[in-house]
C-alpha atoms as a printed R data frame, in Angstrom:
    type eleno elety resid chain resno      x       y       z
1   ATOM     1    CA   MET     A     1 64.473 -10.301 268.334
2   ATOM     2    CA   VAL     A     2 65.563  -6.715 267.674
3   ATOM     3    CA   LYS     A     3 68.099  -5.326 270.153
4   ATOM     4    CA   LEU     A     4 68.660  -1.614 270.709
5   ATOM     5    CA   ASP     A     5 72.195  -0.254 270.880
6   ATOM     6    CA   LEU     A     6 71.366   2.536 273.323
7   ATOM     7    CA   LYS     A     7 74.003   5.179 273.974
8   ATOM     8    CA   ILE     A     8 74.102   8.245 276.184
9   ATOM     9    CA   ASN     A     9 73.298  11.427 274.189
10  ATOM    10    CA   SER     A    10 71.463   9.424 271.501
11  ATOM    11    CA   ARG     A    11 68.463  11.222 270.060
12  ATOM    12    CA   VAL     A    12 64.995  10.076 271.104
13  ATOM    13    CA   GLU     A    13 61.643  11.187 269.736
14  ATOM    14    CA   VAL     A    14 58.614  10.598 271.950
15  ATOM    15    CA   LEU     A    15 55.232  10.307 270.239
16  ATOM    16    CA   TYR     A    16 52.450  11.342 272.613
17  ATOM    17    CA   ASP     A    17 48.906  12.383 271.598
18  ATOM    18    CA   ASN     A    18 50.059  12.514 267.943
19  ATOM    19    CA   VAL     A    19 52.768  15.091 268.738
20  ATOM    20    CA   VAL     A    20 56.491  14.327 268.347
21  ATOM    21    CA   TYR     A    21 58.663  15.584 271.216
22  ATOM    22    CA   LYS     A    22 62.465  15.557 271.096
23  ATOM    23    CA   SER     A    23 64.729  14.320 273.868
24  ATOM    24    CA   LEU     A    24 68.170  12.841 274.566
25  ATOM    25    CA   ILE     A    25 69.228   9.789 276.549
26  ATOM    26    CA   GLN     A    26 70.970  11.081 279.679
27  ATOM    27    CA   ASP     A    27 71.810   7.801 281.430
28  ATOM    28    CA   ILE     A    28 71.348   4.064 280.937
29  ATOM    29    CA   LYS     A    29 71.012   1.791 283.944
30  ATOM    30    CA   LYS     A    30 70.379  -1.926 284.303
31  ATOM    31    CA   ASP     A    31 66.591  -1.599 284.565
32  ATOM    32    CA   GLU     A    32 65.834   1.950 283.424
33  ATOM    33    CA   ILE     A    33 66.730   4.715 281.000
34  ATOM    34    CA   ILE     A    34 66.918   8.383 281.962
35  ATOM    35    CA   ILE     A    35 65.899  10.939 279.306
36  ATOM    36    CA   SER     A    36 65.675  14.720 279.324
37  ATOM    37    CA   ILE     A    37 62.130  16.054 279.461
38  ATOM    38    CA   PRO     A    38 60.857  15.819 275.849
39  ATOM    39    CA   VAL     A    39 60.112  19.176 274.214
40  ATOM    40    CA   VAL     A    40 58.607  20.568 271.009
41  ATOM    41    CA   ASP     A    41 58.482  24.282 270.154
42  ATOM    42    CA   GLY     A    42 59.373  25.186 273.750
43  ATOM    43    CA   ILE     A    43 56.522  23.095 275.205
44  ATOM    44    CA   TYR     A    44 57.591  20.323 277.574
45  ATOM    45    CA   LEU     A    45 55.793  16.977 277.665
46  ATOM    46    CA   THR     A    46 53.979  16.350 280.939
47  ATOM    47    CA   ILE     A    47 53.125  12.697 281.503
48  ATOM    48    CA   ASN     A    48 52.182  10.619 284.508
49  ATOM    49    CA   THR     A    49 53.981   7.747 286.133
50  ATOM    50    CA   ARG     A    50 52.887   4.401 284.621
51  ATOM    51    CA   ASP     A    51 51.836   6.077 281.330
52  ATOM    52    CA   GLU     A    52 52.982   4.187 278.261
53  ATOM    53    CA   ILE     A    53 54.765   6.128 275.535
54  ATOM    54    CA   GLU     A    54 55.897   5.320 272.019
55  ATOM    55    CA   GLN     A    55 59.411   6.397 271.131
56  ATOM    56    CA   TYR     A    56 61.879   6.389 268.278
57  ATOM    57    CA   TYR     A    57 65.597   5.831 268.890
58  ATOM    58    CA   TYR     A    58 68.329   6.863 266.471
59  ATOM    59    CA   ASP     A    59 71.547   4.874 266.743
60  ATOM    60    CA   ASN     A    60 75.017   5.805 265.513
61  ATOM    61    CA   TYR     A    61 74.520   3.847 262.273
62  ATOM    62    CA   ASN     A    62 71.537   5.876 260.994
63  ATOM    63    CA   ASN     A    63 69.109   3.150 262.048
64  ATOM    64    CA   ILE     A    64 65.748   4.065 263.553
65  ATOM    65    CA   TYR     A    65 63.909   1.895 266.071
66  ATOM    66    CA   LYS     A    66 60.364   2.234 267.351
67  ATOM    67    CA   SER     A    67 59.500   0.912 270.801
68  ATOM    68    CA   LYS     A    68 57.270   1.407 273.802
69  ATOM    69    CA   CYS     A    69 58.099   1.923 277.447
70  ATOM    70    CA   LYS     A    70 56.468   2.973 280.677
71  ATOM    71    CA   ILE     A    71 57.198   6.074 282.707
72  ATOM    72    CA   ILE     A    72 58.716   4.915 285.998
73  ATOM    73    CA   GLY     A    73 58.927   8.384 287.475
74  ATOM    74    CA   ARG     A    74 60.712  11.726 287.454
75  ATOM    75    CA   LEU     A    75 64.180  12.590 288.604
76  ATOM    76    CA   VAL     A    76 65.551  16.014 289.526
77  ATOM    77    CA   GLU     A    77 69.306  16.639 289.618
78  ATOM    78    CA   ASN     A    78 70.964  20.073 289.752
79  ATOM    79    CA   ASN     A    79 67.594  21.756 289.157
80  ATOM    80    CA   MET     A    80 67.083  19.765 285.955
81  ATOM    81    CA   SER     A    81 64.167  17.361 285.498
82  ATOM    82    CA   PHE     A    82 64.353  14.009 283.750
83  ATOM    83    CA   TYR     A    83 62.016  11.098 283.084
84  ATOM    84    CA   ARG     A    84 62.860   7.587 284.221
85  ATOM    85    CA   LEU     A    85 61.706   5.038 281.631
86  ATOM    86    CA   SER     A    86 61.375   1.286 281.731
87  ATOM    87    CA   ILE     A    87 63.564  -0.759 279.433
88  ATOM    88    CA   PRO     A    88 61.997  -0.510 275.929
89  ATOM    89    CA   TYR     A    89 59.774  -3.317 274.661
90  ATOM    90    CA   ASN     A    90 57.900  -4.108 271.399
91  ATOM    91    CA   ILE     A    91 60.997  -2.979 269.498
92  ATOM    92    CA   GLU     A    92 60.796  -2.656 265.699
93  ATOM    93    CA   LYS     A    93 63.386  -1.443 263.211
94  ATOM    94    CA   ILE     A    94 61.890   1.317 261.043
95  ATOM    95    CA   GLN     A    95 62.618   1.869 257.356
96  ATOM    96    CA   ARG     A    96 62.241   5.572 256.476
97  ATOM    97    CA   ARG     A    97 63.739   5.461 253.010
98  ATOM    98    CA   ASP     A    98 62.036   5.784 249.664
99  ATOM    99    CA   TYR     A    99 63.975   2.681 248.627
100 ATOM   100    CA   VAL     A   100 64.915  -0.245 250.820
101 ATOM   101    CA   ARG     A   101 68.689  -0.608 251.162
102 ATOM   102    CA   VAL     A   102 69.881  -4.202 250.761
103 ATOM   103    CA   ASN     A   103 73.210  -5.306 252.214
104 ATOM   104    CA   ILE     A   104 75.305  -7.059 249.589
105 ATOM   105    CA   LEU     A   105 78.983  -7.900 249.481
106 ATOM   106    CA   ASN     A   106 80.195  -8.467 245.957
107 ATOM   107    CA   GLU     A   107 83.290  -7.691 243.938
108 ATOM   108    CA   ILE     A   108 83.035  -4.999 241.281
109 ATOM   109    CA   SER     A   109 85.284  -3.669 238.549
110 ATOM   110    CA   TYR     A   110 85.195   0.053 237.902
111 ATOM   111    CA   ILE     A   111 86.810   2.920 236.049
112 ATOM   112    CA   SER     A   112 86.396   6.672 236.257
113 ATOM   113    CA   LEU     A   113 85.306   8.361 233.033
114 ATOM   114    CA   LYS     A   114 88.071  10.937 233.465
115 ATOM   115    CA   ASN     A   115 90.620   8.067 233.339
116 ATOM   116    CA   LEU     A   116 88.863   6.094 230.613
117 ATOM   117    CA   GLU     A   117 91.706   6.264 228.070
118 ATOM   118    CA   THR     A   118 94.610   5.791 230.473
119 ATOM   119    CA   SER     A   119 93.553   3.196 233.028
120 ATOM   120    CA   ASP     A   120 92.551  -0.398 233.289
121 ATOM   121    CA   LEU     A   121 89.542  -1.532 235.291
122 ATOM   122    CA   LYS     A   122 90.174  -1.459 239.023
123 ATOM   123    CA   LYS     A   123 88.688  -3.732 241.691
124 ATOM   124    CA   GLY     A   124 86.410  -2.755 244.563
125 ATOM   125    CA   LEU     A   125 83.505  -3.990 246.641
126 ATOM   126    CA   ILE     A   126 79.828  -3.120 246.583
127 ATOM   127    CA   LEU     A   127 78.546  -3.028 250.189
128 ATOM   128    CA   ASP     A   128 74.860  -2.242 249.721
129 ATOM   129    CA   LEU     A   129 72.390  -1.422 246.995
130 ATOM   130    CA   SER     A   130 69.075   0.420 246.753
131 ATOM   131    CA   GLY     A   131 66.831   2.010 244.171
132 ATOM   132    CA   GLY     A   132 68.612   5.307 244.830
133 ATOM   133    CA   GLY     A   133 72.212   4.145 244.660
134 ATOM   134    CA   ALA     A   134 74.937   1.917 245.982
135 ATOM   135    CA   ARG     A   135 77.685   2.107 248.562
136 ATOM   136    CA   ILE     A   136 81.049   0.921 247.306
137 ATOM   137    CA   LYS     A   137 84.484   0.523 248.857
138 ATOM   138    CA   ILE     A   138 87.460   1.339 246.660
139 ATOM   139    CA   LYS     A   139 91.059   2.479 247.103
140 ATOM   140    CA   ASP     A   140 90.849   5.501 244.765
141 ATOM   141    CA   LYS     A   141 89.915   8.934 246.024
142 ATOM   142    CA   LEU     A   142 86.931   9.923 243.898
143 ATOM   143    CA   VAL     A   143 85.217  13.289 244.209
144 ATOM   144    CA   LYS     A   144 81.593  14.359 244.284
145 ATOM   145    CA   ASP     A   145 79.931  14.427 240.829
146 ATOM   146    CA   GLU     A   146 82.668  12.265 239.254
147 ATOM   147    CA   ILE     A   147 81.217   9.710 236.804
148 ATOM   148    CA   ILE     A   148 82.268   6.058 237.026
149 ATOM   149    CA   LEU     A   149 81.462   2.888 235.139
150 ATOM   150    CA   ILE     A   150 80.894  -0.221 237.269
151 ATOM   151    CA   SER     A   151 80.780  -3.848 236.175
152 ATOM   152    CA   LEU     A   152 78.930  -6.130 238.584
153 ATOM   153    CA   SER     A   153 78.204  -9.859 238.293
154 ATOM   154    CA   LEU     A   154 75.174 -11.220 240.155
155 ATOM   155    CA   GLU     A   155 74.378 -14.933 239.859
156 ATOM   156    CA   ARG     A   156 72.827 -14.997 236.355
157 ATOM   157    CA   PHE     A   157 73.363 -11.348 235.410
158 ATOM   158    CA   ASN     A   158 76.278  -9.159 234.418
159 ATOM   159    CA   LEU     A   159 75.443  -5.514 234.944
160 ATOM   160    CA   ASN     A   160 77.268  -2.489 233.565
161 ATOM   161    CA   ILE     A   161 76.273   0.627 235.457
162 ATOM   162    CA   LYS     A   162 77.097   4.273 234.908
163 ATOM   163    CA   GLY     A   163 76.961   6.221 238.146
164 ATOM   164    CA   LYS     A   164 77.706   9.585 239.685
165 ATOM   165    CA   ILE     A   165 79.548   9.917 242.988
166 ATOM   166    CA   ARG     A   166 77.190  11.643 245.439
167 ATOM   167    CA   ARG     A   167 79.260  11.293 248.610
168 ATOM   168    CA   ALA     A   168 82.813  10.162 249.347
169 ATOM   169    CA   ASP     A   169 84.053   9.256 252.822
């Protein structure tokens, strides 16, 4: 069963009549969620109590979840209107990538091309892998566009990969 990690100020997109409206989670209670009135291009979404809506939640880990909920009612505080929603149900994790990212934890050896003549292979970890790249954890501070060579052993295969650093955190 998929569980949502809902947080206040998390982004929510509400799909209603094939239009995507944007909102934020304002409060989370035991049996309801409070969101700001969803809006698109300055037009606010008007929906009735007991209507069912489809929504997309974005968590702090770049995951996207699709779910449904019912409108419990409206709430007005300090001249601001909010919708009260039921706890989400029919929750699905959504993959919006061109390539599926696969979690993997495996040791790698690597070397930067700029240090090719002066350094030995260093150790690191590969954390995930997709058709568009890999996320690795290493001690060195590499910079964007730096080229590295990676050696990776997977069960029956030894792979040597040449890659370009696209992002470093």
